[in-house]
Every structure is written in C-alpha cells, then in structure tokens.
C-alpha cells in the first residue's frame, strides 16, 4: 500500500453532474446507516481521480460519517520506497482505532485479533506491529501458514474493533491492489454482512489494473460517476506520467535505483527497465521480484513478475544461459500457481520439455521432482511414482544426496499410499541412511522435517507389515524429534502416525491421545491438508473405545472435509473407518454402502492397500446381510491383496473371518 495522498487535487474541467454526485453520496450514506445497525456491505465506486477525491472529501466531512472511524488504504502501481507495504500498512492504519498510546495501542490491536481469530491470529498481528512472539507454535509455522494467519488476524481485529465504533474502510485505486491485500479484502467482503463495517473500493474508469488486482464480489453495490466534462478519463496514474516513447527518463531513474537499498526498489526496477529498453535488467529484476514475492507468500504477485521475466527473455538473444533462465522461470511459475490445477502442471511440463531440449540434466531432474509432487497432490499416484523414479535416477547420477533424500521421501510417501508397504519401507530406509549424513534436514513447504517424515511413514509401513512394536517405536521417535525441533507440521504428522500405528495394531485406547493432539495442532495451525485424516482417525478410535456418538460425528465431518478440500487420496481410508464404525454400531446397510464406495475409490486411485481393507469391511457387512457368496468373493479379493502386499495384520483378520464365514 502506498503512503496516503492528499484528499483533493486541482483538475481542469467542470465537476461531474451534481445529481450523479448526490445519488452516489446518498447510496453511500444508506450503506453507512445500515452498517451502523450491524449490516455491513461492500461498495464499488468507479470514478475519475479528481471526482473520487471530491466525493471522498465530502463524505468524510458529512454528518453521516461522523460516528465512523475512517481507514484510508490507498493502493499504488508500485510499492512505496522505504515505507510499509501490504498488510504492514493495514496493521499500522488500525492503531488510531485503539485510542491509546502507541505501545498500548499495538497490544490492544493484537488482543482484538486474538479475541476474534485465536492465539495464532493474534501472534500474526503482533508480528505485523513489531511486537515479539509469545506463542511457541508460531515459530514452527512455514511462510504460507504465517501469511494466512496475518490475513485472518487483521480481519478478526477489524471485525472485533467495529463492535465499539463502526468503521468505513476506503480502498483507493483498487485496480492496483497487490500482494496479500487481495486475500484480506476477500476475507473482509465475506464477513461484512454481520459487521458494523462498510468497505468502499474506489477504482479508475479506465481498466489500468493488474491481472491479480482485487475485484469486489458480485454482491457489491456498484456506483459509477461520469467523467467531468472537458477532460478525458484518467489515462496516467502514479509513476506512469512519464513520456513512454522516450526511454531516457526511465534509464536515469534506473541509475538511481541501482544504488538504492530501500525495500521495494526491485519492483520499481522491474517496472522501469522494460520502459528503458534494458531487457537484461528487466529479466533479472523481474526474477528477483518474483522470488521476493514467492518468499513472502504473495503468489499472485510472484506469478506476474515471472511472466514479466518470460516477456523480457523473448526480447533477448537465444543463448544457452537464457534458455536455462527460461526453464527456471517456468518451474517457478509451477510453484506459484494453485496446485495441482491452475496451470501448475502445465508450467512444470513446459519446464521439463525445455530442459530436455537443452539436455540440461540438473534442470530435468528439478522439473521431474516438481512434476512428481504436483501429480501426487492431484492424486495421480502411478504417474507421480514413475516421474519420481526418473528424477531419482538423475539425482543419483549427479551425486546430490540432499535432493535424493527429498525424492526418496516423496517416493516412499506415495508408495505407502499405493499400498506398496515393503517397497516403501525400503525406500524410506534408504532416505534415512542418506539423511544421517547431515546433507539435508527440512523439506520445502509446510511438510515435516525429513527425519520426522521418514520415521512417521516407516511407522505406517511397519504396522501394515505386521511389526507393531517397531512401528510404535518409530512413531514415538518421530514425535520426539518433532517436539525437540518445535516444528508444528512435524508434530501433527508424528502424532497422526503414532495413532494410526496403534489403530492398525488394534490398540485403540493407545491411539486416542496422540490423535487428539494431532487434531488440536492441525486446527490451531490450519493444516487443512492433514485435517480430514486426523479427524477420521480420531473418530474411529473413539468409536472403538465406546464413544460411538462422538466418534461417528468426527468421522462424518472428516469425510465432508476431505470432499470439500478435494483430497481424493484420503477418501478411501476415511470411508473404511466409517464402514468399520457402522459395523461396530450394527448399521449394516451403511457399512456395506461405505465399504463398497471405499473399494471403488481405492481401485480408481490405485490404492490397493486401501482396497484390501475396504474389501474385508465389505465382506463383513455382506455376511451380516446373509449374502454369503458375495461376502466370500470380497474376502477372497482382500486375502489375495493382503498376501501379495505382505499385509500381515489384514491377512490374519481375513483368515479369522474366513473361519466364521465357513462355519456359518
């Protein structure tokens, strides 16, 4: 966000139609009256800059706004040099609402965020306001999680503060909104209905915004003021009023920026280098700006900068180094687009094709690793395994142990989900041997620490292979390592696998406590990708320990959560637990339906381990319905898979159940 501008400017030409201005003011006044009563709204005002300034001045000085706290959030084409940016500026703008000395105001705003959004939302706002961290879990979050809590914390603080006094938030030049301001405005627009808050977004009548700029929701009240007579609509905004046909002013400004060290200078260079015709600098600064935005979790900004880098590369001669840069930029685009959709896989495939054309083996390996991750996230386990194995061969040839560890963990995780437990255990043991060399510790993103990830997934494998004591030992070791490091996602993963190993060993009471811890951590840090599985596991453990109603409620919630998030990999396992719980409570029809659904989904996803467990649950349900022939057929399938995949606990249960069916 830019620094505040003066409210009014002199412009040539007559003022807009008085009746239109009065109608706009009346519409805004009506929205403010409703906001005072607790029914907030979003207004989208399209007006030329001078007209908008005049209207805003009239509005702020009018009696209707006298009871409101007015927050000015001006947007700008480029970030302010040396000033606060994005959410920092929003947080600072809230300080006057506390009506207290600066230090006390900071604490009050952070407390408001905590009241409305929880401990970590409060921690996020404390950080934005320069206060020290108090919560131990905060240090264990990755950048994406912290950014989400910053948005949540500021939203919660505003909603809490507007109880005392209604708030009018004015977003000026909304067409230039960038970074984390976009999700913040989305969050506020989704929450205004029941708040004493009015969100007024003012935008230019000429479409001069950036592709990722904020668009008010379809429910927003839209107001358009005509352009004043005698002047054209806005055609130049801040930082755009130079003569674009003459590159010399831009070149001179670039010379100054090269020696500037203030935050935001890279974005300024990214803007001015193409206008100066300096395409090498345009490419370099755009890539640098993209990496900065990616590190700050401003993914839309990062993607825009990377696209600018590609455009600059198109103006440069075709050399091997420029071809390598093009590959790197396409890979970066794959990282910054929503996974696995939103063009991420297409961008990764483009990076791979270019790397193969160039014969650049390290970049081929990186592109393959990225593709394997994206395909795994999309539930295409077979393609992820094949891609990962190709990448692993290249990392071994280049003797890159750190990359090998990451790839081995990803392969082991995918093989476990496919039900290839013995192969997965072997792969994960190889990862453990390499990781002890100290070459790598942390994986990228919100995943667990490498040693924790290895031990946790090995625990699942050993449990399925019939070695419960080793499984529990590995899971406890994973949890101890995660607690020593303080990494929140690692603790959640270790607790889940400790509980899961206990469930597989039919030690249901032992599973409850670690699974409760896993649920608490994933809810606190909003680890959405893991939540359906931990909720389902805890629900099943509760059912097995006699808490049928509480367990059933969690199980059904976990299924809906998985469907809402589109996490197809977890659905078969959750449905198996639901079917088993239905058998325990005597709901045979539900058990058969869910077990059959689990088996079909497992087959479609290539998750044969899950299919085997689902077939056993289906056989039990069919037997309860006296459909013995179908029950035996389902049992035969479960037995065949269990024997082929060395799933000793499942094979034992199949043998026991076969005796009961035979004697029936």
XYZ file of C-alpha atoms in Angstrom:
664
model
C 0.000 0.000 0.000
C 1.217 3.467 -0.813
C 1.576 6.344 1.601
C -1.627 8.451 1.932
C -2.156 11.095 -0.728
C -3.764 14.490 -0.292
C -7.534 14.325 -0.389
C -8.118 16.822 -3.193
C -6.298 17.811 -6.393
C -6.910 20.510 -8.974
C -8.075 19.238 -12.360
C -9.178 21.012 -15.476
C -12.773 20.735 -16.492
C -16.151 21.052 -14.838
C -17.258 18.921 -11.914
C -19.354 15.858 -12.610
C -23.096 16.051 -12.841
C -24.379 17.263 -9.474
C -27.309 14.879 -9.468
C -24.994 11.898 -10.045
C -22.778 13.016 -7.180
C -25.761 13.421 -4.870
C -27.061 9.977 -5.821
C -23.662 8.425 -5.108
C -23.453 10.163 -1.734
C -26.999 9.032 -0.934
C -26.128 5.425 -1.800
C -23.030 5.524 0.398
C -24.955 7.230 3.210
C -27.585 4.483 3.069
C -24.861 1.838 3.315
C -23.310 3.639 6.285
C -26.659 3.809 8.099
C -27.098 0.063 7.633
C -23.525 -0.587 8.777
C -24.245 1.344 11.976
C -27.064 -1.132 12.597
C -24.740 -4.107 12.064
C -25.466 -4.837 8.402
C -22.255 -4.090 6.564
C -21.694 -4.052 2.814
C -19.178 -3.614 0.010
C -19.435 -0.643 -2.355
C -17.557 -0.411 -5.656
C -17.216 3.174 -6.858
C -15.882 3.859 -10.356
C -14.845 7.475 -10.772
C -12.115 9.651 -12.245
C -9.444 10.501 -9.710
C -10.394 14.126 -9.075
C -14.061 13.242 -8.850
C -13.376 10.428 -6.383
C -11.240 12.758 -4.240
C -14.006 15.353 -4.127
C -16.646 12.805 -3.239
C -14.471 11.305 -0.543
C -13.767 14.716 0.965
C -17.491 15.480 1.012
C -18.252 12.090 2.533
C -15.655 12.274 5.303
C -16.820 15.763 6.250
C -20.511 14.877 6.266
C -22.577 14.205 9.403
C -23.431 10.703 8.207
C -19.789 9.623 8.609
C -19.216 11.485 11.872
C -19.708 8.378 14.016
C -17.400 6.251 11.830
C -13.708 5.569 12.115
C -12.368 6.091 8.590
C -9.454 3.940 7.397
C -7.659 5.071 4.230
C -5.996 2.244 2.327
C -4.532 3.839 -0.850
C -3.142 1.387 -3.389
C -0.337 2.181 -5.813
C 1.096 0.800 -9.009
C 4.445 0.260 -7.249
C 5.270 -0.352 -3.576
C 6.317 2.696 -1.545
C 10.079 3.026 -1.327
C 11.090 2.758 2.307
C 7.520 2.632 3.591
C 5.293 -0.166 4.906
C 3.803 -2.467 2.313
C 0.624 -4.518 2.078
C -0.521 -5.913 5.421
C 2.016 -3.939 7.472
C 0.346 -0.735 6.261
C -3.099 -2.095 7.124
C -1.955 -3.063 10.609
C -0.480 0.406 11.210
C -3.699 2.033 9.971
C -5.603 0.289 12.782
C -3.579 1.858 15.606
C -5.713 5.047 15.895
C -8.765 2.837 16.491
C -7.349 1.779 19.854
C -7.299 5.404 21.137
C -4.267 4.764 23.344
C -0.514 5.472 23.447
C 1.405 3.664 20.653
C 2.694 0.677 22.671
C -0.656 0.117 24.336
C -2.459 0.538 21.012
C -0.312 -2.202 19.452
C -1.171 -4.575 22.284
C -4.873 -3.691 22.033
C -4.991 -4.364 18.281
C -3.203 -7.713 18.761
C -5.663 -8.643 21.527
C -8.571 -7.787 19.220
C -7.141 -10.152 16.603
C -6.693 -12.860 19.232
C -10.260 -12.458 20.509
C -11.691 -12.848 17.049
C -9.259 -15.272 15.422
C -7.460 -17.216 18.132
C -3.932 -17.295 19.510
C -2.045 -17.541 16.224
C -4.114 -14.821 14.564
C -3.107 -12.602 17.473
C 0.523 -13.658 17.047
C 0.379 -12.731 13.370
C -0.833 -9.212 14.118
C 1.743 -8.855 16.898
C 4.413 -9.577 14.299
C 2.975 -7.056 11.821
C 3.054 -4.408 14.556
C 6.626 -5.215 15.595
C 5.810 -6.944 18.885
C 7.731 -10.064 19.977
C 6.206 -13.525 19.560
C 4.659 -15.186 22.610
C 3.229 -18.472 21.263
C 5.601 -21.453 20.822
C 3.721 -22.801 17.792
C 4.267 -19.568 15.842
C 7.936 -20.311 15.326
C 7.017 -23.722 13.911
C 4.895 -22.356 11.052
C 6.023 -22.011 7.467
C 5.629 -18.806 5.463
C 2.340 -19.799 3.827
C 0.722 -20.545 7.174
C 2.000 -17.281 8.670
C 0.596 -15.299 5.746
C -2.797 -16.966 6.169
C -2.836 -16.068 9.863
C -1.859 -12.464 9.063
C -4.905 -12.156 6.812
C -7.098 -13.901 9.366
C -5.724 -11.811 12.234
C -6.299 -8.441 10.558
C -9.800 -9.492 9.510
C -10.582 -10.626 13.047
C -9.165 -7.430 14.557
C -11.300 -5.221 12.302
C -14.450 -7.203 12.995
C -13.771 -7.027 16.731
C -12.994 -3.300 16.766
C -16.088 -2.332 14.772
C -18.289 -3.514 17.648
C -17.254 -0.397 19.582
C -17.449 2.027 16.666
C -18.493 1.445 13.056
C -15.677 1.512 10.502
C -15.508 2.808 6.948
C -12.559 1.299 5.058
C -11.708 3.122 1.842
C -9.582 1.278 -0.722
C -8.312 3.943 -3.121
C -7.107 2.928 -6.593
C -8.413 -0.585 -6.020
C -7.318 -1.576 -9.541
C -3.710 -1.617 -8.287
C -4.297 -3.885 -5.318
C -1.481 -6.408 -4.965
C 0.006 -8.993 -2.658
C -1.754 -10.167 0.477
C -4.121 -7.198 0.386
C -6.190 -9.171 -2.146
C -6.995 -12.119 0.167
C -7.527 -9.640 3.044
C -10.179 -7.754 1.074
C -11.738 -11.064 0.031
C -11.946 -12.117 3.684
C -13.462 -8.794 4.745
C -16.007 -8.793 1.917
C -17.111 -12.275 3.003
C -17.601 -11.114 6.595
C -19.220 -7.662 6.276
C -22.815 -8.870 6.263
C -22.949 -9.172 10.053
C -20.488 -6.397 10.934
C -20.533 -2.647 11.540
C -18.194 -2.264 8.601
C -18.521 -0.639 5.195
C -15.867 -1.407 2.585
C -15.657 1.235 -0.156
C -13.439 0.341 -3.129
C -12.685 3.229 -5.497
C -11.332 2.422 -8.944
C -10.490 4.249 -12.159
C -12.981 4.131 -15.066
C -10.146 3.015 -17.373
C -9.044 -0.633 -16.953
C -5.447 0.036 -15.882
C -5.212 -2.557 -13.128
C -3.031 -5.604 -12.822
C -4.492 -9.048 -13.596
C -4.461 -10.084 -9.961
C -5.889 -6.795 -8.644
C -8.849 -7.068 -6.298
C -12.326 -7.305 -7.758
C -15.251 -6.630 -5.390
C -17.710 -9.530 -5.127
C -20.771 -9.767 -7.313
C -22.932 -8.746 -4.364
C -21.211 -5.361 -4.076
C -23.276 -2.239 -4.712
C -21.763 -0.668 -7.852
C -21.729 3.101 -8.352
C -20.349 4.822 -11.459
C -19.764 8.568 -11.692
C -19.495 10.153 -15.152
C -16.222 11.695 -16.288
C -16.235 15.508 -15.791
C -16.991 17.483 -18.928
C -13.963 18.845 -20.725
C -11.377 16.278 -19.639
C -10.579 12.758 -20.728
C -10.777 9.859 -18.305
C -7.709 9.026 -16.248
C -5.019 7.712 -18.538
C -1.981 8.017 -16.315
C -1.618 7.066 -12.709
C 1.137 7.485 -10.169
C 4.518 6.553 -11.625
C 3.035 6.376 -15.140
C 3.098 10.044 -16.177
C 6.465 9.929 -17.914
C 6.753 10.114 -21.695
C 6.579 6.413 -22.509
C 8.055 6.948 -26.043
C 11.343 8.308 -24.616
C 13.346 5.778 -22.512
C 15.834 8.309 -21.146
C 13.875 9.287 -18.003
C 13.496 5.605 -17.174
C 17.178 4.929 -17.733
C 18.093 7.836 -15.450
C 15.735 6.558 -12.769
C 17.210 3.070 -13.092
C 20.649 4.533 -12.496
C 19.424 5.962 -9.190
C 17.627 2.750 -8.238
C 20.776 0.657 -8.705
C 22.257 2.457 -5.693
C 19.045 2.428 -3.640
C 18.709 -0.144 -0.887
C 15.184 0.580 0.315
C 12.554 -2.196 0.253
C 10.527 -2.131 -2.911
C 13.282 -0.889 -5.233
C 13.316 -4.207 -7.106
C 9.655 -3.797 -8.087
C 10.433 -0.263 -9.295
C 13.304 -1.583 -11.398
C 11.040 -4.307 -12.766
C 8.611 -1.606 -13.894
C 11.097 0.869 -15.381
C 13.659 -1.476 -17.014
C 11.344 -2.502 -19.916
C 10.409 1.168 -20.458
C 14.120 1.964 -20.692
C 14.622 -0.897 -23.148
C 17.053 -2.648 -20.794
C 15.749 -6.185 -21.289
C 18.589 -7.941 -19.480
C 17.904 -5.866 -16.363
C 14.159 -6.319 -16.874
C 14.588 -10.091 -16.799
C 16.923 -10.071 -13.790
C 14.819 -7.681 -11.714
C 11.558 -9.471 -12.569
C 13.030 -12.807 -11.466
C 14.336 -11.191 -8.275
C 10.949 -9.573 -7.605
C 9.252 -12.912 -8.233
C 11.488 -14.679 -5.730
C 10.858 -11.938 -3.158
C 7.106 -12.228 -3.616
C 7.259 -16.027 -3.511
C 9.225 -15.921 -0.248
C 6.609 -13.546 1.199
C 3.807 -15.897 0.003
C 2.452 -13.261 -2.398
C 1.956 -15.901 -5.069
C -0.156 -13.860 -7.485
C 2.473 -11.108 -7.456
C 5.207 -13.697 -7.919
C 3.465 -15.242 -10.929
C 3.018 -11.786 -12.500
C 6.717 -11.000 -12.075
C 7.738 -14.367 -13.519
C 5.541 -13.728 -16.562
C 7.295 -10.362 -16.944
C 10.628 -12.216 -16.850
C 9.471 -14.516 -19.663
C 8.398 -11.480 -21.700
C 11.846 -9.921 -21.186
C 13.545 -13.156 -22.243
C 11.605 -13.004 -25.505
C 13.495 -9.751 -26.272
C 16.930 -11.218 -25.543
C 19.122 -13.305 -27.875
C 18.786 -17.077 -27.748
C 21.727 -18.313 -25.711
C 22.142 -21.380 -23.512
C 22.141 -19.221 -20.371
C 18.922 -17.502 -21.392
C 17.375 -20.890 -22.198
C 18.292 -22.040 -18.696
C 16.691 -18.915 -17.225
C 13.530 -19.651 -19.198
C 13.401 -23.164 -17.714
C 13.882 -21.777 -14.198
C 11.096 -19.245 -14.685
C 8.629 -21.881 -15.923
C 9.478 -24.023 -12.893
C 8.911 -21.000 -10.642
C 5.528 -20.421 -12.287
C 4.593 -24.021 -11.473
C 5.396 -23.345 -7.813
C 3.332 -20.177 -7.633
C 0.165 -21.382 -9.310
C -2.555 -23.235 -7.402
C -1.669 -26.899 -7.104
C -2.452 -29.172 -8.815
C -4.764 -27.106 -11.019
C -4.408 -23.529 -12.162
C -1.730 -24.292 -14.719
C 0.869 -25.627 -12.281
C 1.296 -28.970 -14.057
C 1.308 -27.306 -17.479
C 4.086 -24.948 -16.355
C 6.122 -27.809 -14.880
C 5.707 -29.834 -18.071
C 6.881 -26.804 -20.082
C 9.977 -26.537 -17.860
C 10.654 -30.248 -18.351
C 10.268 -30.102 -22.138
C 12.628 -27.125 -22.407
C 15.184 -28.778 -20.116
C 15.070 -31.975 -22.188
C 15.503 -29.991 -25.412
C 18.542 -28.293 -23.877
C 19.938 -31.534 -22.430
C 20.331 -29.875 -19.006
C 20.208 -32.865 -16.640
C 20.044 -30.981 -13.299
C 17.116 -28.923 -14.569
C 15.454 -32.046 -15.975
C 15.734 -33.591 -12.508
C 14.295 -30.493 -10.807
C 11.383 -30.342 -13.241
C 10.683 -34.052 -12.752
C 10.764 -33.629 -8.959
C 8.298 -30.757 -9.198
C 6.022 -32.729 -11.517
C 6.097 -35.732 -9.171
C 4.987 -33.538 -6.279
C 2.184 -31.945 -8.298
C 0.937 -35.297 -9.590
C 0.972 -36.738 -6.082
C -1.019 -33.731 -4.813
C -3.515 -34.325 -7.612
C -3.962 -37.967 -6.610
C -2.252 -39.457 -9.676
C -0.066 -41.817 -7.633
C 1.102 -44.011 -10.514
C 2.296 -41.067 -12.619
C 3.887 -39.490 -9.535
C 5.841 -42.690 -8.836
C 7.106 -43.021 -12.403
C 8.103 -39.362 -12.567
C 9.779 -39.541 -9.162
C 11.821 -42.594 -10.125
C 13.115 -40.778 -13.217
C 14.128 -37.822 -11.068
C 15.798 -40.077 -8.515
C 17.990 -41.719 -11.157
C 19.230 -38.314 -12.263
C 19.900 -37.119 -8.694
C 21.904 -40.280 -8.050
C 23.964 -39.715 -11.184
C 24.728 -36.165 -10.093
C 25.569 -37.306 -6.559
C 23.140 -34.870 -4.892
C 22.309 -36.503 -1.542
C 20.091 -33.681 -0.364
C 17.902 -33.906 -3.460
C 17.943 -37.689 -3.221
C 16.591 -37.568 0.335
C 13.717 -35.326 -0.693
C 12.870 -37.506 -3.672
C 13.134 -40.738 -1.670
C 10.751 -39.340 0.946
C 8.248 -38.307 -1.716
C 8.521 -41.733 -3.343
C 8.164 -43.516 -0.007
C 5.111 -41.462 0.881
C 3.497 -42.216 -2.479
C 4.333 -45.922 -2.335
C 2.778 -46.095 1.130
C -0.438 -44.577 -0.194
C -0.413 -47.070 -3.067
C -0.181 -49.890 -0.518
C 3.324 -50.950 -1.587
C 4.455 -51.083 2.021
C 7.546 -53.276 1.695
C 8.897 -51.242 -1.212
C 8.053 -48.010 0.618
C 9.853 -49.186 3.755
C 12.948 -49.973 1.709
C 12.893 -46.566 0.023
C 12.397 -44.744 3.325
C 15.268 -46.673 4.948
C 17.492 -45.504 2.094
C 16.337 -41.938 2.762
C 17.165 -42.345 6.467
C 20.669 -43.557 5.655
C 21.322 -40.518 3.449
C 19.711 -38.044 5.855
C 22.087 -39.042 8.662
C 24.927 -37.522 6.649
C 23.620 -34.112 7.592
C 23.120 -33.061 3.980
C 19.513 -32.048 4.462
C 17.023 -31.687 7.243
C 13.946 -29.758 6.170
C 11.738 -30.359 3.175
C 10.264 -27.432 1.254
C 6.898 -26.011 2.256
C 4.632 -26.960 5.152
C 5.753 -30.597 5.139
C 7.538 -32.235 8.034
C 11.223 -32.314 8.841
C 12.932 -35.008 6.801
C 13.807 -37.315 9.762
C 10.272 -36.975 11.132
C 8.711 -37.644 7.739
C 10.873 -40.736 7.239
C 10.163 -42.225 10.672
C 6.434 -41.440 10.555
C 5.828 -43.054 7.167
C 8.023 -46.009 8.091
C 5.820 -46.470 11.164
C 2.792 -46.821 8.887
C 4.662 -49.371 6.746
C 5.883 -51.456 9.692
C 2.377 -51.503 11.170
C 0.850 -52.742 7.901
C 3.650 -55.332 7.543
C 2.906 -56.802 10.990
C 5.666 -55.274 13.131
C 3.639 -53.208 15.647
C 6.401 -52.692 18.223
C 8.816 -51.314 15.648
C 6.005 -49.191 14.200
C 5.245 -47.631 17.586
C 8.958 -47.105 18.290
C 9.441 -45.277 15.008
C 6.360 -43.116 15.538
C 7.463 -42.163 19.060
C 10.939 -41.333 17.763
C 9.362 -39.131 15.081
C 7.301 -37.313 17.711
C 10.305 -36.796 19.986
C 12.301 -35.302 17.107
C 9.409 -33.031 16.121
C 8.966 -31.790 19.689
C 12.682 -31.095 20.026
C 12.623 -29.010 16.856
C 9.308 -27.290 17.600
C 8.090 -27.675 14.021
C 4.287 -27.693 14.189
C 3.534 -29.649 10.997
C 6.076 -32.299 12.042
C 4.355 -32.753 15.402
C 0.987 -33.188 13.701
C 2.364 -35.799 11.276
C 4.109 -37.743 14.048
C 1.005 -37.752 16.279
C -1.147 -38.943 13.370
C 1.160 -41.843 12.560
C 1.573 -42.831 16.196
C -2.199 -43.058 16.469
C -2.503 -44.788 13.097
C 0.081 -47.429 14.041
C -1.867 -48.107 17.234
C -5.138 -48.423 15.271
C -3.578 -50.925 12.865
C -2.354 -52.945 15.856
C -5.905 -52.779 17.320
C -4.606 -50.869 20.359
C -7.453 -48.423 20.183
C -7.136 -46.814 23.622
C -3.465 -46.092 22.928
C -4.415 -44.271 19.725
C -6.773 -41.718 21.259
C -4.350 -39.324 22.971
C -1.868 -38.787 20.094
C -4.756 -38.389 17.664
C -6.337 -35.766 19.924
C -3.012 -33.930 19.872
C -2.910 -34.187 16.070
C -6.413 -32.725 15.799
C -5.540 -29.864 18.160
C -2.373 -28.965 16.242
C -3.933 -29.148 12.772
C -6.849 -26.995 13.912
C -4.579 -24.461 15.592
C -2.198 -24.048 12.650
C -4.892 -24.582 9.980
C -3.071 -27.533 8.416
C -6.036 -28.241 6.161
C -4.459 -30.947 4.015
C -3.998 -33.174 7.064
C -7.225 -32.396 8.924
C -9.622 -34.891 7.282
C -7.321 -37.823 8.032
C -6.656 -36.890 11.665
C -10.349 -36.239 12.314
C -11.280 -39.586 10.766
C -8.609 -41.492 12.681
C -9.688 -39.953 15.992
C -13.332 -40.614 15.199
C -12.617 -44.284 14.538
C -10.506 -44.572 17.699
C -13.357 -43.080 19.746
C -15.877 -45.483 18.225
C -13.614 -48.407 19.064
C -13.249 -47.209 22.662
C -17.000 -46.867 23.194
C -17.674 -43.192 22.399
C -19.929 -44.043 19.473
C -21.744 -40.731 19.021
C -18.662 -38.508 19.300
C -16.699 -40.811 17.041
C -19.406 -41.020 14.382
C -19.731 -37.235 14.321
C -15.987 -36.803 13.726
C -15.960 -39.481 11.035
C -18.761 -37.885 9.050
C -17.152 -34.477 9.450
C -13.836 -35.823 8.195
C -15.463 -37.223 5.062
C -17.148 -33.919 4.245
C -13.928 -32.031 4.957
C -11.981 -34.273 2.549
C -14.597 -33.789 -0.166
C -14.687 -30.028 0.367
C -10.894 -29.791 0.059
C -10.805 -32.215 -2.879
C -8.293 -34.534 -1.173
C -9.158 -37.732 -3.029
C -6.242 -39.739 -1.635
C -7.716 -39.717 1.869
C -11.301 -40.587 1.000
C -10.914 -44.403 0.771
C -9.283 -44.658 4.219
C -11.885 -42.390 5.822
C -14.711 -44.389 4.222
C -13.132 -47.617 5.541
C -13.169 -46.223 9.075
C -16.782 -45.105 8.603
C -17.746 -48.587 7.373
C -15.944 -50.289 10.287
C -17.633 -47.916 12.749
C -21.018 -48.738 11.194
C -20.317 -52.454 11.686
C -19.482 -51.836 15.355
C -22.769 -49.979 15.870
C -24.839 -52.527 13.923
C -25.632 -50.276 10.950
C -25.032 -52.937 8.332
C -26.526 -51.137 5.357
C -24.339 -48.068 5.969
C -21.317 -50.320 6.400
C -21.878 -52.057 3.047
C -22.503 -48.807 1.196
C -19.424 -47.042 2.560
C -17.147 -50.076 2.207
C -18.188 -50.529 -1.421
C -17.640 -46.810 -2.061
C -14.198 -47.029 -0.426
C -13.222 -50.032 -2.541
C -14.299 -48.355 -5.783
C -12.455 -45.130 -4.970
C -9.348 -47.057 -3.934
C -9.310 -49.004 -7.197
C -9.725 -45.817 -9.220
C -6.836 -44.173 -7.346
C -4.545 -47.218 -7.468
C -4.517 -47.522 -3.666
C -4.551 -51.312 -3.356
C -3.816 -51.330 0.374
C -6.957 -49.331 0.994
C -8.882 -51.573 -1.400
C -7.897 -54.643 0.613
C -9.123 -53.164 3.909
C -12.310 -51.970 2.190
C -12.979 -55.459 0.762
C -12.713 -57.006 4.227
C -15.153 -54.442 5.663
C -17.486 -55.100 2.715
C -17.262 -58.864 3.282
C -18.229 -58.411 6.927
C -21.199 -56.248 6.025
C -22.387 -58.635 3.312
C -22.081 -61.561 5.708
C -24.254 -59.694 8.220
C -26.822 -59.343 5.438
C -26.614 -63.113 4.877
C -25.160 -62.593 1.387
C -22.516 -65.260 1.946
C -21.497 -65.784 -1.700
C -20.761 -62.087 -2.253
C -19.049 -61.902 1.141
C -16.679 -64.729 0.202
C -15.871 -63.094 -3.125
C -14.998 -59.832 -1.402
C -12.991 -61.714 1.227
C -11.047 -63.543 -1.490
C -10.016 -60.219 -3.021
C -8.925 -58.839 0.355
C -6.936 -62.005 1.089
C -5.223 -62.004 -2.302
C -4.117 -58.359 -1.985
C -3.034 -58.791 1.642
C -0.886 -61.807 0.757
C 0.637 -60.097 -2.285
C 1.438 -56.914 -0.356
C 2.637 -58.707 2.839
C -0.074 -57.024 4.928
C 0.205 -59.397 7.893
C -2.435 -57.867 10.237
C -5.013 -57.740 7.465
C -4.163 -61.265 6.330
C -4.675 -62.524 9.889
C -8.076 -60.821 10.104
C -9.064 -62.310 6.744
C -8.103 -65.794 7.968
C -10.114 -65.386 11.162
C -13.136 -64.072 9.293
C -12.977 -66.878 6.724
C -13.410 -69.406 9.550
C -16.537 -67.635 10.746
C -17.978 -67.458 7.235
C -17.171 -71.124 6.578
C -18.833 -72.205 9.790
C -21.908 -70.084 9.127
